[in-house]
Every structure is written in structure tokens, then in C-alpha cells.
Coordinates of C-alpha atoms and ligand atoms in Angstrom, one line a residue:
X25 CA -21.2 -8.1 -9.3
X26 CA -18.7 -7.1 -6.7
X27 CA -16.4 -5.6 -9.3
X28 CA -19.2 -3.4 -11.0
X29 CA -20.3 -2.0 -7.3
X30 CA -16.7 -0.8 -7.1
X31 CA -16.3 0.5 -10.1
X32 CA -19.4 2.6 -9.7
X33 CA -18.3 3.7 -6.5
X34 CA -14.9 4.6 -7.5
X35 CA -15.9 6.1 -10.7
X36 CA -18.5 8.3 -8.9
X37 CA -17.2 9.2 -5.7
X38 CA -13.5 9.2 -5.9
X39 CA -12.4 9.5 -9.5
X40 CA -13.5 13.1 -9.8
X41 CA -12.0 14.3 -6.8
X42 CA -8.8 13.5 -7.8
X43 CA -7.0 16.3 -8.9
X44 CA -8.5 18.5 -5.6
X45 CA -6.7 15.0 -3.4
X46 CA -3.8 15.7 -5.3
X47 CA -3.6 19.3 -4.1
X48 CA -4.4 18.8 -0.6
X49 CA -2.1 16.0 -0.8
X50 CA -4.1 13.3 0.7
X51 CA -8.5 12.3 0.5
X52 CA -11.0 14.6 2.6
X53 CA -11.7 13.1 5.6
X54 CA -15.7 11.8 4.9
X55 CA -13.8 9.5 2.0
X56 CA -13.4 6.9 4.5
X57 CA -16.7 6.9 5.7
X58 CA -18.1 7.0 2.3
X59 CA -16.2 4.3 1.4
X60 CA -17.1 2.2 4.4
X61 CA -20.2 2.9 3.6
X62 CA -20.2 1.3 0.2
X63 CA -18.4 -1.9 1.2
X64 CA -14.9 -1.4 -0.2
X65 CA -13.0 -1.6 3.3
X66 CA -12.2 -4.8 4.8
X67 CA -13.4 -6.6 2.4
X68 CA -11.4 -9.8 3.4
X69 CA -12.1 -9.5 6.9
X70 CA -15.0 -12.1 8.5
X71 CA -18.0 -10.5 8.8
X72 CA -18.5 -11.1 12.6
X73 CA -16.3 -8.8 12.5
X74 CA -18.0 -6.3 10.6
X75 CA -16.0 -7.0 7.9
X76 CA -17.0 -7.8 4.0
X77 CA -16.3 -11.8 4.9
X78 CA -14.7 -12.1 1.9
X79 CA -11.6 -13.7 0.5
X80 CA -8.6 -11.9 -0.8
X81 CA -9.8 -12.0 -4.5
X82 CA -12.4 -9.3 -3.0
X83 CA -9.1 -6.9 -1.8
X84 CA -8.2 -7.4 -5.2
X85 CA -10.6 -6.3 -6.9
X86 CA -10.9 -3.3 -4.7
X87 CA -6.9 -2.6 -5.7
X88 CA -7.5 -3.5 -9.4
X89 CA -10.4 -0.9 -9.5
X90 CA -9.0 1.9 -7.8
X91 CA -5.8 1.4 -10.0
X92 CA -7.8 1.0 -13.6
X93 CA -9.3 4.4 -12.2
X94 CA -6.3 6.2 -11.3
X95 CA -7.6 6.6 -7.6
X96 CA -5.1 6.7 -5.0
X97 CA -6.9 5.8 -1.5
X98 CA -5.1 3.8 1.2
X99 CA -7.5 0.9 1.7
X100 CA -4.4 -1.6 1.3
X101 CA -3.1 -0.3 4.5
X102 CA -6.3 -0.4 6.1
X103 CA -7.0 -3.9 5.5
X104 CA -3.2 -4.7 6.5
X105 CA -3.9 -3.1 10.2
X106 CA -7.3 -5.0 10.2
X107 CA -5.3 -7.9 9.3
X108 CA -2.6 -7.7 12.4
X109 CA -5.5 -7.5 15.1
X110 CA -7.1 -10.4 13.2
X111 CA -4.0 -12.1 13.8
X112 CA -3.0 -11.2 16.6
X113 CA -5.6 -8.7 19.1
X114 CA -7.6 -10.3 21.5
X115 CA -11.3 -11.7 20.6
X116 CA -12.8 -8.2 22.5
X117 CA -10.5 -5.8 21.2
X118 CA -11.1 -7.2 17.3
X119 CA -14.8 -6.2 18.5
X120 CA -13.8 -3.1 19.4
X121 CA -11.7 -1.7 16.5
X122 CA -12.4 -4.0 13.6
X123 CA -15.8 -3.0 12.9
X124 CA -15.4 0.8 13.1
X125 CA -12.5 0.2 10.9
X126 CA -15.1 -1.8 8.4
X127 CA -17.4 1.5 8.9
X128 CA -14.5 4.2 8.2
X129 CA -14.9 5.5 11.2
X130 CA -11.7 4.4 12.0
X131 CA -8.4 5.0 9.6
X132 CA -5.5 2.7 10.0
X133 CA -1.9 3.6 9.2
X134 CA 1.3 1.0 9.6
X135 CA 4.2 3.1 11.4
X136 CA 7.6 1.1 11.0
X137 CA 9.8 3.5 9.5
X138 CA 11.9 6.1 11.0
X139 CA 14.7 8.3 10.0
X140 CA 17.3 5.4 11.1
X141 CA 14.8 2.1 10.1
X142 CA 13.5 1.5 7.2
X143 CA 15.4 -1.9 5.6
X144 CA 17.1 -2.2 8.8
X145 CA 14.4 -2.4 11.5
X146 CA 17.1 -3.2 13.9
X147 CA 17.8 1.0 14.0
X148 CA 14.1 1.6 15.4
X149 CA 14.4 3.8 18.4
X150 CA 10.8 4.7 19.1
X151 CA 9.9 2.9 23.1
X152 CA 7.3 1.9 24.7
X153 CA 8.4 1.6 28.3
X154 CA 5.8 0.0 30.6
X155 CA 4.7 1.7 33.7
X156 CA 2.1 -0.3 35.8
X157 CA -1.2 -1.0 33.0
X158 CA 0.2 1.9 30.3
X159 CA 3.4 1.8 27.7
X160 CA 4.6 5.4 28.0
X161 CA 5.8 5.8 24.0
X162 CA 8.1 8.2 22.9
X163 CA 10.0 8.5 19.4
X164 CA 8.7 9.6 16.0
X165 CA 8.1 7.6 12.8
X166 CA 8.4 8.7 9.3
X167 CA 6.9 7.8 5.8
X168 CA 3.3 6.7 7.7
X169 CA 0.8 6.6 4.6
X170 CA -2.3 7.5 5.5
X171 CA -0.6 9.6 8.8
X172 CA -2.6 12.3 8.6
X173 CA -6.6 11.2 8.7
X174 CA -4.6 7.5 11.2
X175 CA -6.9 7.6 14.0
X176 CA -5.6 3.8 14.8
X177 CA -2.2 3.0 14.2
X178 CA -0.2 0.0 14.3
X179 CA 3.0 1.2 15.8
X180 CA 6.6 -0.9 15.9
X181 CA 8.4 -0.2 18.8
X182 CA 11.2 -1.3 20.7
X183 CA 9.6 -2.4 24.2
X184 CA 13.1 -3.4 25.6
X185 CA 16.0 -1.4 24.6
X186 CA 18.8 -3.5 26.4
X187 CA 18.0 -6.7 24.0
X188 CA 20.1 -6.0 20.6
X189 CA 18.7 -6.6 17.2
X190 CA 14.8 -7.2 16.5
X191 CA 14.1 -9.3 19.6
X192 CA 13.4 -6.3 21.5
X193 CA 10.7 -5.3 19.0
X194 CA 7.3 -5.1 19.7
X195 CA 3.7 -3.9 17.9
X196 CA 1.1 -1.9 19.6
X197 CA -1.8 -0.4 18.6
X198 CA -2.2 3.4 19.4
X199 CA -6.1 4.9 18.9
X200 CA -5.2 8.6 18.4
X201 CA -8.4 10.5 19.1
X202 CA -7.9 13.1 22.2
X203 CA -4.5 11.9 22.4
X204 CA -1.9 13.8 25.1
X205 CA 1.7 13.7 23.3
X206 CA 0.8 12.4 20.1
X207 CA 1.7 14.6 17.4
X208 CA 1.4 14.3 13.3
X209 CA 3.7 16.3 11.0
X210 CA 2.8 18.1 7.4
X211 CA 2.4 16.2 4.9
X212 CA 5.9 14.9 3.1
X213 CA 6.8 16.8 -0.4
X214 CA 6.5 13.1 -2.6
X215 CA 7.7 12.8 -6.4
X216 CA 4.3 11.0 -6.7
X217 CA 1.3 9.6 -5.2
X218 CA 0.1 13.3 -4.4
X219 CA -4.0 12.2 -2.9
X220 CA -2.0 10.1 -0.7
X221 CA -1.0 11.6 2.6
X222 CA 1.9 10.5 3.8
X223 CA 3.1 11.8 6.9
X224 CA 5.8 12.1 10.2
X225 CA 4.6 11.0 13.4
X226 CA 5.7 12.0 16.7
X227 CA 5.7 10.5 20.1
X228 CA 6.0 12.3 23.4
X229 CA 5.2 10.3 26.5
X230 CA 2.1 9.0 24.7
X231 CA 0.4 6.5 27.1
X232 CA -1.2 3.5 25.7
X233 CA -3.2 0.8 27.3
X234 CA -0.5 -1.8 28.3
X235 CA -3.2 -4.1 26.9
X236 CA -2.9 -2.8 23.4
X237 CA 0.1 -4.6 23.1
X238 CA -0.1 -7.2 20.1
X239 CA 0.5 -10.8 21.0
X240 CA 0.7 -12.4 24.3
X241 CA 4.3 -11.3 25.5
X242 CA 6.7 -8.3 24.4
X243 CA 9.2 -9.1 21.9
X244 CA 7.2 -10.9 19.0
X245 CA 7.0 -8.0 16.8
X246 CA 9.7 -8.9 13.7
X247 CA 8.2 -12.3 13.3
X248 CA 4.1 -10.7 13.7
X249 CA 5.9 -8.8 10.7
X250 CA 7.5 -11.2 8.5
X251 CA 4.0 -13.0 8.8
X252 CA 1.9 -10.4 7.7
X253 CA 4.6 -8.8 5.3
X254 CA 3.7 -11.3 2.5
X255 CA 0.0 -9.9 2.9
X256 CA 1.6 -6.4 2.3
X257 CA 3.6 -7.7 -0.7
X258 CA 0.8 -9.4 -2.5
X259 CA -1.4 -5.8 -2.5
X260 CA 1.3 -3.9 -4.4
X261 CA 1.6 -6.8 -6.9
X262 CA -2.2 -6.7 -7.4
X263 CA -1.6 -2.9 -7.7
X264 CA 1.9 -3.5 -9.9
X265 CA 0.2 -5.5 -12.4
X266 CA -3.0 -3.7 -12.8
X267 CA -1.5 -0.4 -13.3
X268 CA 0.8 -1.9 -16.1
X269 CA -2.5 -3.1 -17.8
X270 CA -3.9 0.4 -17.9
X271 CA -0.9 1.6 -19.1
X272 CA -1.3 -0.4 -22.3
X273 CA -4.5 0.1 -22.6
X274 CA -4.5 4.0 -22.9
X275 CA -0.9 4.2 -24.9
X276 CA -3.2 1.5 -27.6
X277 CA -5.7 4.4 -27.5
X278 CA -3.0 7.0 -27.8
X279 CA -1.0 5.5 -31.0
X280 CA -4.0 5.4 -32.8
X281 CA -5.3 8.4 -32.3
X282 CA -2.1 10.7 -32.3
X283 CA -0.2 10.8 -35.9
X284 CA 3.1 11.5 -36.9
X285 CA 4.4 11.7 -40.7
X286 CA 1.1 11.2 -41.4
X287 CA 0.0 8.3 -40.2
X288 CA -0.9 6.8 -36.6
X289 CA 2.0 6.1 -34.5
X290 CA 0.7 2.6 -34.3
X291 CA 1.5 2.3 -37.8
X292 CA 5.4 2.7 -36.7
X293 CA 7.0 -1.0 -36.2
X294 CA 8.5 0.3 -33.4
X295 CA 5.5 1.1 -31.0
X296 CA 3.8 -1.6 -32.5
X297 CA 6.6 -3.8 -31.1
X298 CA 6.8 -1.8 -27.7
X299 CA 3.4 -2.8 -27.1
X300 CA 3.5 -6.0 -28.2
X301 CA 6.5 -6.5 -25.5
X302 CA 4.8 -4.6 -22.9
X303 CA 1.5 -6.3 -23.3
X304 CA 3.0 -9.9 -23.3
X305 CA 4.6 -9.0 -20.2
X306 CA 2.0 -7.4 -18.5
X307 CA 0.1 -11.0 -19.4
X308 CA 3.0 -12.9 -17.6
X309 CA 2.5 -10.7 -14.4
X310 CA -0.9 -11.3 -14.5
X311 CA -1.1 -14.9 -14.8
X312 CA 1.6 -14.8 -12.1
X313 CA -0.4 -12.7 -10.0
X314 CA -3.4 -14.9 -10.1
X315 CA -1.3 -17.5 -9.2
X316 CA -0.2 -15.7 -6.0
X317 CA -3.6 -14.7 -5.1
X318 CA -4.9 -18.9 -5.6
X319 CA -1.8 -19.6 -3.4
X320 CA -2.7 -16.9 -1.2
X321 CA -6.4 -17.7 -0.7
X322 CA -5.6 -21.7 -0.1
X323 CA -2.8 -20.9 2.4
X324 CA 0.0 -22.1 0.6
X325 CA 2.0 -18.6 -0.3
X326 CA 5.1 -18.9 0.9
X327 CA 7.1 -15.6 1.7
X328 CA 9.8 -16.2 -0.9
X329 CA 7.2 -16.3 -3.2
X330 CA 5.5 -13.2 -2.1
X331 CA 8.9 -11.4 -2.5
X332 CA 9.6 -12.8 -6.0
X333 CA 6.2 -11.3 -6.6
X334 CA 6.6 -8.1 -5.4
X335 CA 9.8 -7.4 -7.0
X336 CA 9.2 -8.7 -10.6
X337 CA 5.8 -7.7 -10.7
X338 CA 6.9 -3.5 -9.6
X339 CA 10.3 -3.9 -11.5
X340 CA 7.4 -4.8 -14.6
X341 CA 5.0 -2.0 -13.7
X342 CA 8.2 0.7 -14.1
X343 CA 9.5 -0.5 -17.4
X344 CA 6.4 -0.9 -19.1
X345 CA 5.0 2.6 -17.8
X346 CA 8.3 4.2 -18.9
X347 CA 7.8 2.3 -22.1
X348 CA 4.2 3.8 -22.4
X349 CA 5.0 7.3 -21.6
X350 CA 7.7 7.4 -24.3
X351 CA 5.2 6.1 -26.8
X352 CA 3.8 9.3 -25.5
X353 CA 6.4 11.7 -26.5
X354 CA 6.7 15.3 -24.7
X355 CA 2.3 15.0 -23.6
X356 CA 3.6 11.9 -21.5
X357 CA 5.7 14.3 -19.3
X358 CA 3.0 16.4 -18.9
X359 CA 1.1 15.6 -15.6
X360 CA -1.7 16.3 -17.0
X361 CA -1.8 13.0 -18.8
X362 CA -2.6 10.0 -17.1
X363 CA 0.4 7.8 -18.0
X364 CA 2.9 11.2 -16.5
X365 CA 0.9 10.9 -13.4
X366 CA 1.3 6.6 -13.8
X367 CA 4.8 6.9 -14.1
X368 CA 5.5 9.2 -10.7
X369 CA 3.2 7.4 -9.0
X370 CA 4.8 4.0 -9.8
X371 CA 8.6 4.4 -9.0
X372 CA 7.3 4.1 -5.2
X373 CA 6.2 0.7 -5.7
X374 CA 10.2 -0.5 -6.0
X375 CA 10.6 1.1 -2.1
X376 CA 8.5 0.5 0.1
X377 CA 6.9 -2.7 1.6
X378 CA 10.5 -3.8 1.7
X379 CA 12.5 -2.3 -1.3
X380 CA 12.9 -4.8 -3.8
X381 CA 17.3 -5.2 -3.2
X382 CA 15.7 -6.7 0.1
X383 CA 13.1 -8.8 -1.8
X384 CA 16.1 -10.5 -4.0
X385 CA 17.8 -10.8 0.0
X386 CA 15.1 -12.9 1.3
X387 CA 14.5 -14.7 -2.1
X388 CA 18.0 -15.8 -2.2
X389 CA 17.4 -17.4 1.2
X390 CA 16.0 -20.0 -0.4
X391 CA 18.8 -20.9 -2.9
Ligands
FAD27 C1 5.5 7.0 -0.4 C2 6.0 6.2 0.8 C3 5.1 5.6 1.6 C4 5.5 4.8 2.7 N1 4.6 4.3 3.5 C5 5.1 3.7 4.7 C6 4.2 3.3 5.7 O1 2.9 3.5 5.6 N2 4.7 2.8 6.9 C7 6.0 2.6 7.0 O2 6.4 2.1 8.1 N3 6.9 2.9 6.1 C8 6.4 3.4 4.9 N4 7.3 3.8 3.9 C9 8.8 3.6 4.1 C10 9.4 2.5 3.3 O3 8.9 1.2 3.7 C11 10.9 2.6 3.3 O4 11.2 3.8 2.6 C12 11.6 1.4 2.8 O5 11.5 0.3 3.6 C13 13.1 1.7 2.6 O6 13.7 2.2 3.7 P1 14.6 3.5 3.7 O7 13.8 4.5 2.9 O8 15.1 3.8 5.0 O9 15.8 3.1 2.7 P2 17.2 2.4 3.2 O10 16.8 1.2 4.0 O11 18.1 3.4 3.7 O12 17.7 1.8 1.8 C14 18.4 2.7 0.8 C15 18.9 1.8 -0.3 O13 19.8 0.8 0.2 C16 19.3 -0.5 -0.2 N5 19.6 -1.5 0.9 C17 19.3 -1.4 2.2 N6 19.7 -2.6 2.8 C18 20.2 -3.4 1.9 C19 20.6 -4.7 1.9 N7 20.7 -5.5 3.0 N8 21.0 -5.3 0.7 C20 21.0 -4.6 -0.4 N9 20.5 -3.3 -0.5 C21 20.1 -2.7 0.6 C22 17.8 -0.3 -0.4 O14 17.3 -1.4 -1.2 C23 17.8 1.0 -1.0 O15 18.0 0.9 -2.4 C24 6.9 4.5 2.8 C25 7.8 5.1 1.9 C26 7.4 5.9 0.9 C27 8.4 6.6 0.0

């Protein structure tokens, strides 16, 4: 029942504004509302909270359905913010944010990166330097998805710059509204993923509540990451896998329909056997992927597991949209074919959330 509310939902509200997001590179501003209003946001998070009270199977199919549509619409990062103040904000302050978050009224963007951090958070350089019951932050962040319409932001910074390395990292929230200092930049030229904004961020001597700090003392920041990160990973797998699915499904429809010395390129051994290959392996990921997501929901998925899962699972989504948009021939280039707009879209998914060279990193941990 959940599924089919979604669908409708996405079908209706979002899917025909597509091609206008992809112009003004990112959604109109009353999306977020709209789609607070229909239940699709924080669908995971306990409903004392304002949340949908859900488990993670509910994210999914929220991610499953905006990918079988085509939709690009940050609620993954939305429901990863919600997920650090779950974790880690005090009981009042999850009061405070998370149900305006729930709502829409309130967009959430993760800022880690910046021009000298992005698979080494050790170079982050933003600070947040405490002065009496403020952090006074200056810096600037790059790559923030969803930077434009972020109204709360979960911000990494480094609280004390004399300790080397990630000890001296921190995470604080920043509510942006009215904000003296805070500045966001255009919106970045992408390859892909053009109805997502994503956005440069700039700090200058931004005061934040000191109690907006997450955790109980400075310096817990890396390891509020590498808890949440598997959460992170596990969204672009759901993503991964469901966006290889759809690119099977409409290169089937495609071979039959398009001919080629005289017959339907189906008929060909070769695409037959491309899709054969690509639609045994989008089965693997998704039987992997459900696997993840039972591990997930019981509280047994471990981060190496998470990493394997984002890595295969995007590494699979590439292949078997390149696949599909050759089995498309010169209209798959086009962008005005889904599977062009797939493949763009996609190559993203092997960068960020940790690129997957720093997936097999951590994975190897473990041998
Ligand atoms: C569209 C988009 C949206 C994004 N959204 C966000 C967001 O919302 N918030 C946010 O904070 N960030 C976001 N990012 C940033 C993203 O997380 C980073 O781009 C990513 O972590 C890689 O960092 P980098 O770009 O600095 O690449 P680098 O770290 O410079 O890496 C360059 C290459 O070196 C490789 N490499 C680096 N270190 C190692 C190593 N130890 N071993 C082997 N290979 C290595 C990498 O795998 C990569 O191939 C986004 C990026 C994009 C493109």
C-alpha cells in the first residue's frame, strides 16, 4: 500500500516536472513541502518524532520509486541528516528539527567535502572556534547536494585545529534561515543528475549555537561518521540496483520494438545474450540488496558489508546501463532517451558516499 502511495505521488507530482528540474538544475522549492506532505520524508524515523515510524524497507521503497520513475529528489540525504540528530542531538533539539524536517519545512544537506577533503577528511579546514555559548564558523564546503533549498545542514568541521588527523573533527548542525555570514554558491555545472542541486557553501564568521554541537564533547565527529556512513552506503545501493532494473526493463521494450535487418533487435543473439547477462546480474544485486536491507533492519550490517555493497552494487549499475544504452545505438546518446539520461546520472554513484577505491580500502580491512 505504501509502495502504490509513492508511486502515485511520484508519478503525479514529480515525474512531469522533470525536464523544467533539470533546467533549473535542482526541484522548486514547495517540492519539499509537497512531499512532506504526502509522507515520503523520513519515512524511517519514529513517529514521536514526526517521522513515518517506519523501518528502512520504507526508505527503500521511497528510493526504489523515485528511481523506477526517473525522479531525482534528495530525500536520501534528508533522511541521513534526520538520522545523525536521531543519533546523536539531544531529546529537545530532535523535537525541534526533526519534525519540520518530516513536514519539508526543513531541507537537510550533509557538508563534508571541500576543495582539499573529500577521501581524505583529514584536509578539512572549515572551523568552528568557540567563543563563550556560539562556534564562530568560517570555511566553505563544496559538492553539498541539496545546497541550494539546505535550510539545516549537517556541517563537518574541525573544532580544534592544533589536534592532527580526524580527532579534531567535529559535526554541527547549522539552521540557515536569516543567517549573518552564510553564503551558498551557483549551482555546480554536473555531467549528470541535472534536478539535483548541488552546490558550494561558504562560511564567514557564521555563529552557531555552541549547543548545536553533535555529541556530548568536541572531537567525535569521524567516528559519528563512520557510524552513519553505512546508512549512506546502503541508499545508493537501493538506488544502484533499482536503476539497473529499469534499465533492463526499457532496453527489453526497446529491442522489440526497434528493428534492424528486418527483424527486432531482440531477435540478434547478441542483445539477446546482453540482456540475459545484465538481467542475471541485476538479480544478484538484488537479492544482495535485500540481504543488506534484512541485515540492516535487524542491526546486524556490518560496515564492511555496507561497503562491499556499495561498491559492487554501483560498479553493477554502470556496466549494465552502459550495456543498455549500446543496445540502444546512436537514440541512447541522445538525452532525450531515458537510458542517456540513466547513464549520466549513474557514473556519480561510483564517487561519492566514499568513492568505491575507498570502499575496496575499508573492505580489505577485514582480510
Ligand atoms: C554530484 C555529487 C554530489 C555530492 N554530494 C555531496 C554531499 O552532499 N556532501 C558532501 O560532503 N560531499 C558530496 N560529494 C562529494 C563526494 O563525496 C566526493 O567527491 C568524494 O568523496 C571523493 O572526493 P574527491 O572528489 O575529493 O576525490 P579525491 O578524494 O581527490 O579522489 C580522487 C581519486 O583518488 C582516489 N583515491 C583517493 N584516496 C585513495 C586511497 N586511499 N586509495 C585509493 N584511491 C584513492 C579516489 O577513489 C578517486 O578515484 C558529492 C560529489 C558529487 C560529484
Amino acid at each position: 500500500m505504501f509502495r502504490t502511495t509513492v508511486r502515485q505521488f511520484i508519478q503525479k507530482e514529480f515525474a512531469p516536472q522533470q525536464a523544467r528540474w533539470r533546467q533549473q538544475h535542482g526541484p522548486d522549492a514547495d517540492a519539499w513541502t509537497r512531499a512532506g506532505g504526502a509522507g515520503i520524508l523520513l519515512t524511517d524515523v519514529p513517529d514521536a518524532y514526526g517521522g513515518g515510524g517506519g523501518t528502512f524497507a520504507y526508505e527503500a521503497v521511497v528510493l526504489e520509486e523515485l528511481a523506477r520513475a526517473g525522479v531525482h529528489f534528495g530525500s536520501s540525504i534528508q533522511s541521513i541528516v534526520a538520522h545523525y540528530i536521531l543519533a546523536y542531538a539531544t531529546e529537545e533539539q530532535k523535537h525541534h528539527w526533526l519534525p519540520r524536517m518530516a513536514r519539508g519545512e526543513l531541507v537537510g544537506a550533509i557538508a563534508m567535502s571541500e576543495p582539499a577533503a573529500g577521501s581524505d577528511l583529514q584536509g578539512i579546514q572549515t572551523t568552528a572556534r568557540r567563543d563563550g555559548q556560539c562556534y564562530v564558523i568560517n570555511g566553505s564546503k563544496t559538492f553539498v547536494t541539496n545546497g541550494s533549498h539546505a535550510s539545516i545542514i549537517c556541517l563537518a568541521v574541525k573544532t580544534d585545529p592544533k589536534v592532527a588527523g580526524l580527532k579534531g573533527l567535529s559535526l554541527i548542525i547549522v539552521e540557515t534561515k536569516d543567517l549573518p555570514g552564510y553564503r551558498v554558491g551557483g549551482s555546480l555545472d554536473k555531467i549528470g543528475m541535472h534536478a539535483q542541486d548541488t552546490c558550494e557553501l561558504f562560511f564567514d564568521d557564521v555563529r552557531v549555537p555552541a549547543a548545536n554541537l553533535l555529541g556530548p564533547t568536541e572531537g567525535k565527529g569521524f567516528s559519528q561518521m563512520m557510524e552513519r556512513l553505512p546508512y549512506e552506503r546502503l541508499t545508493v545501493g537501493v538506488t544502484a540496483v533499482a536503476t539497473a532494473e529499469r534499465a533492463v526493463a526499457i532496453t527489453t521494450k526497446y529491442v522489440k520494438e526497434r528493428t534492424a535487418f528486418g527483424k527486432p533487435l531482440l531477435e540478434f543473439q547478441n542483445t539477446r545474450f546482453k540482456l540475459a547477462e545484465c538481467k542475471t546480474e541485476a538479480h544478484i544485486g538484488r537479492v544482495f540488496l535485500d540481504s543488506c536491507i534484512e541485515r540492516f533492519i535487524a542491526g546486524q550490517l556490518d560496515d564492511v558489508t555496507a561497503a562491499m555493497a556499495k561498491y559492487w552494487l554501483t560498479d553493477c549499475q554502470c556496466r549494465l546501463v552502459d550495456e543498455c544504452l549500446q543496445l540502444h545505438g546512436g537514440y541512447g546518446y541522445m538525452m532525450e532517451y531515458p537510458i542517456g539520461r540513466m547513464w549520466a546520472d549513474s557514473r556519480v554513484q561510483r564517487i561519492y558516499a566514499g568513492t568505491n577505491e575507498i570502499m575496496k580500502e575499508l573492505i580489505s580491512w577485514s582480510l
